[in-house]
Amino acid sequence: YQVDQVAQYAQTYDVIGTDPYPIPDRPARAAGQWARTTKASLGYTRAAWMVPQAFNWACYRPTEADTLRPPTDGELRSMAWQCIAEGANGLVFYSFFDIKRDPAMSFDEHWTRLRRLAAEIDEMAPVVLSVEEVPPIRAKPAEWLHWTVRQRGHTTYLIAVNDEDAEHVARFTLPRVPSQDRVHGEAGTRLGIGGTDLPVAIGPFGVQILEVTF
């Protein structure tokens, strides 16, 4: 949790992770902010296995249980992908023993949604972990936006994450007009990019993964 001190421990580890647990007291964007701070503190030279919140704070603050809750499906997914977009190489959801004792949600429900999210991320692991050179895509800065680009073979993957409970439009600039494009996971869904300006609508706590070929 000492996110501002990770550089001071740099001689003691090969892999580091920090553990923002913001829900429901703070905005979900803390996950991405902590991931960004963690990676930047190390000069982007170490692996970072971030620790997203999966538990309900009621496990530790039982007298406040009526006002506490676990992250929603949207918050959980957004926080995980925020960490990835900000450079995380791995995720360690916290925690197995806490989701077994959550007073607000059954273990089966917790475990089912975590497995679903883990499968989604695992399917993208070869892309997320790729170190191939990427084209110079730029984004208009926005506080709610976390994004990254990966290259795998001939395909460029643009991952954009919304950390707010409201729909937004992200705006990207491509280096040239792509020859092909599609929304990842949505067979037949084309973007129809006709220029280098690319607006991308992202729903509340949404994640958009776009595939383009130049």
Coordinates of C-alpha atoms in Angstrom, one line a residue:
Y1 CA 0.0 0.0 0.0
Q2 CA 3.1 2.3 0.2
V3 CA 2.7 3.2 -3.4
D4 CA 4.8 6.4 -3.1
Q5 CA 7.7 4.4 -1.6
V6 CA 8.2 1.5 -4.0
A7 CA 11.4 3.0 -5.5
Q8 CA 13.0 3.0 -2.1
Y9 CA 12.7 -0.8 -2.0
A10 CA 14.1 -1.3 -5.5
Q11 CA 17.1 -3.3 -4.4
T12 CA 14.9 -5.9 -2.6
Y13 CA 12.6 -7.3 -5.3
D14 CA 12.4 -8.5 -8.9
V15 CA 8.6 -8.1 -9.1
I16 CA 6.5 -5.5 -7.2
G17 CA 2.8 -4.8 -6.9
T18 CA 0.7 -2.3 -5.0
D19 CA -2.8 -2.8 -3.8
P20 CA -5.4 0.0 -4.2
Y21 CA -8.7 -1.1 -2.6
P22 CA -10.9 2.0 -3.4
I23 CA -14.5 0.6 -3.5
P24 CA -16.8 2.1 -2.2
D25 CA -14.9 4.9 -0.5
R26 CA -12.9 6.2 -3.4
P27 CA -13.2 6.3 -7.2
A28 CA -12.3 3.1 -9.2
R29 CA -9.7 5.1 -11.0
A30 CA -7.3 4.6 -8.0
A31 CA -6.4 1.2 -9.6
G32 CA -5.0 2.8 -12.7
Q33 CA -3.4 5.7 -10.8
W34 CA -1.6 3.3 -8.5
A35 CA -0.4 1.1 -11.4
R36 CA 0.9 4.2 -13.2
T37 CA 2.7 5.5 -10.1
T38 CA 4.2 2.0 -9.5
K39 CA 5.6 1.6 -13.0
A40 CA 6.9 5.2 -13.2
S41 CA 8.6 4.9 -9.8
L42 CA 10.7 2.0 -11.2
G43 CA 11.5 3.7 -14.4
Y44 CA 9.5 1.0 -16.2
T45 CA 12.3 -1.4 -15.5
R46 CA 10.6 -4.1 -13.4
A47 CA 7.6 -6.3 -13.7
A48 CA 4.5 -5.1 -11.8
W49 CA 1.9 -7.5 -10.6
M50 CA -0.9 -5.3 -9.5
V51 CA -3.4 -6.3 -6.8
P52 CA -7.0 -5.3 -7.8
Q53 CA -9.8 -5.3 -5.1
A54 CA -12.2 -8.2 -5.3
F55 CA -13.3 -8.2 -1.7
N56 CA -15.9 -6.4 0.4
W57 CA -14.4 -4.0 3.1
A58 CA -17.2 -5.4 5.4
C59 CA -14.9 -8.3 6.0
Y60 CA -12.6 -5.9 7.9
R61 CA -15.1 -3.2 9.0
P62 CA -18.1 -5.3 10.2
T63 CA -19.7 -2.4 12.1
E64 CA -20.1 -0.6 8.7
A65 CA -21.3 -3.6 6.7
D66 CA -24.6 -1.9 5.8
T67 CA -22.7 0.8 3.9
L68 CA -20.0 -1.4 2.3
R69 CA -20.0 -3.7 -0.7
P70 CA -17.7 -5.6 -3.1
P71 CA -16.9 -4.0 -6.5
T72 CA -19.6 -4.3 -9.1
D73 CA -18.8 -6.4 -12.2
G74 CA -18.1 -3.2 -14.1
E75 CA -15.8 -1.8 -11.4
L76 CA -14.0 -5.1 -11.1
R77 CA -13.4 -5.4 -14.9
S78 CA -12.5 -1.7 -15.3
M79 CA -9.9 -1.8 -12.4
A80 CA -8.3 -4.9 -13.8
W81 CA -7.9 -3.4 -17.3
Q82 CA -6.9 -0.1 -15.9
C83 CA -3.9 -1.8 -14.3
I84 CA -3.1 -3.5 -17.6
A85 CA -3.4 -0.3 -19.6
E86 CA -1.0 1.4 -17.2
G87 CA 1.6 -1.3 -17.6
A88 CA 0.9 -4.2 -15.2
N89 CA 2.4 -7.5 -16.3
G90 CA 0.3 -9.6 -13.9
L91 CA -2.8 -9.4 -11.7
V92 CA -3.3 -10.9 -8.2
F93 CA -6.9 -10.4 -7.2
Y94 CA -7.4 -9.9 -3.4
S95 CA -8.5 -12.3 -2.0
F96 CA -9.7 -15.9 -2.1
F97 CA -10.3 -16.1 1.7
D98 CA -12.2 -12.8 1.8
I99 CA -14.6 -13.7 -1.0
K100 CA -15.5 -16.8 1.0
R101 CA -16.7 -14.7 3.9
D102 CA -18.4 -11.8 2.2
P103 CA -21.7 -11.0 3.9
A104 CA -23.1 -9.4 0.8
M105 CA -22.3 -11.9 -2.0
S106 CA -22.0 -15.7 -2.1
F107 CA -18.6 -17.3 -2.9
D108 CA -20.1 -19.0 -6.0
E109 CA -21.2 -15.6 -7.4
H110 CA -17.8 -14.0 -6.6
W111 CA -15.9 -17.0 -8.1
T112 CA -17.9 -17.2 -11.2
R113 CA -17.4 -13.6 -12.1
L114 CA -13.7 -13.7 -11.3
R115 CA -13.2 -16.8 -13.5
R116 CA -15.1 -15.0 -16.3
L117 CA -12.8 -12.0 -16.0
A118 CA -9.7 -14.1 -15.7
A119 CA -10.6 -16.0 -18.9
E120 CA -11.1 -12.8 -20.8
I121 CA -7.7 -11.4 -19.7
D122 CA -6.0 -14.8 -20.3
E123 CA -7.3 -14.9 -23.8
M124 CA -5.5 -11.5 -24.4
A125 CA -2.3 -12.4 -22.5
P126 CA -0.2 -13.0 -25.7
V127 CA -1.2 -9.5 -26.8
V128 CA -0.8 -7.8 -23.4
L129 CA 2.7 -9.3 -22.9
S130 CA 3.9 -8.6 -26.4
V131 CA 7.1 -6.5 -26.7
E132 CA 6.8 -5.9 -30.4
E133 CA 7.3 -2.3 -31.6
V134 CA 4.0 -0.3 -31.8
P135 CA 3.0 2.4 -34.2
P136 CA 2.9 6.0 -32.9
I137 CA -0.8 6.3 -31.9
R138 CA -1.7 9.4 -29.8
A139 CA -4.7 10.1 -27.5
K140 CA -6.4 13.3 -26.4
P141 CA -5.8 13.2 -22.6
A142 CA -8.7 12.6 -20.3
E143 CA -8.8 12.0 -16.6
W144 CA -11.1 9.0 -17.0
L145 CA -9.1 7.3 -19.8
H146 CA -6.5 4.6 -19.5
W147 CA -5.1 3.2 -22.7
T148 CA -2.2 1.3 -24.3
V149 CA -1.2 -0.1 -27.6
R150 CA 0.2 -3.5 -28.4
Q151 CA 1.5 -5.1 -31.6
R152 CA 1.2 -8.8 -32.4
G153 CA 2.2 -9.8 -35.9
H154 CA 0.5 -7.6 -38.4
T155 CA -2.2 -6.5 -36.0
T156 CA -2.2 -3.4 -33.8
Y157 CA -4.4 -3.6 -30.6
L158 CA -5.7 -0.4 -29.0
I159 CA -7.0 -1.0 -25.5
A160 CA -9.0 1.8 -24.0
V161 CA -10.5 1.8 -20.5
N162 CA -13.1 4.0 -18.9
D163 CA -12.8 4.4 -15.1
E164 CA -16.1 6.2 -14.5
D165 CA -19.7 5.2 -14.2
A166 CA -20.6 7.3 -17.3
E167 CA -20.2 6.9 -21.0
H168 CA -17.4 8.8 -22.6
V169 CA -15.8 9.2 -26.0
A170 CA -12.0 8.7 -26.3
R171 CA -10.2 10.4 -29.2
F172 CA -7.2 8.9 -30.8
T173 CA -4.9 9.9 -33.7
L174 CA -3.6 7.2 -35.9
P175 CA -0.3 7.5 -37.9
R176 CA -2.1 6.6 -41.1
V177 CA -5.4 5.2 -42.4
P178 CA -5.7 1.5 -41.5
S179 CA -6.4 -1.0 -44.2
Q180 CA -8.5 -3.1 -41.9
D181 CA -10.2 -2.6 -38.5
R182 CA -12.6 -4.4 -36.2
V183 CA -13.8 -4.5 -32.6
H184 CA -12.1 -7.4 -30.8
G185 CA -14.5 -10.1 -29.8
E186 CA -17.3 -8.8 -31.9
A187 CA -17.2 -10.8 -35.2
G188 CA -18.1 -8.7 -38.2
T189 CA -18.2 -5.4 -36.2
R190 CA -16.1 -2.9 -38.2
L191 CA -15.2 0.6 -37.2
G192 CA -15.2 2.0 -40.8
I193 CA -12.2 4.2 -40.1
G194 CA -11.9 6.6 -43.0
G195 CA -9.1 8.9 -41.7
T196 CA -6.5 9.2 -39.0
D197 CA -8.9 10.6 -36.4
L198 CA -10.5 7.8 -34.3
P199 CA -13.3 8.6 -31.8
V200 CA -14.1 5.6 -29.6
A201 CA -17.3 5.4 -27.5
I202 CA -16.8 3.6 -24.2
G203 CA -19.7 2.8 -21.8
P204 CA -19.6 3.2 -18.0
F205 CA -16.6 1.3 -16.6
G206 CA -16.2 0.0 -20.1
V207 CA -13.3 -1.6 -22.0
Q208 CA -12.8 -1.3 -25.7
I209 CA -10.2 -3.4 -27.6
L210 CA -9.8 -2.4 -31.2
E211 CA -7.8 -4.3 -33.8
V212 CA -6.3 -2.4 -36.8
T213 CA -4.0 -3.3 -39.6
F214 CA -1.9 -0.7 -41.4

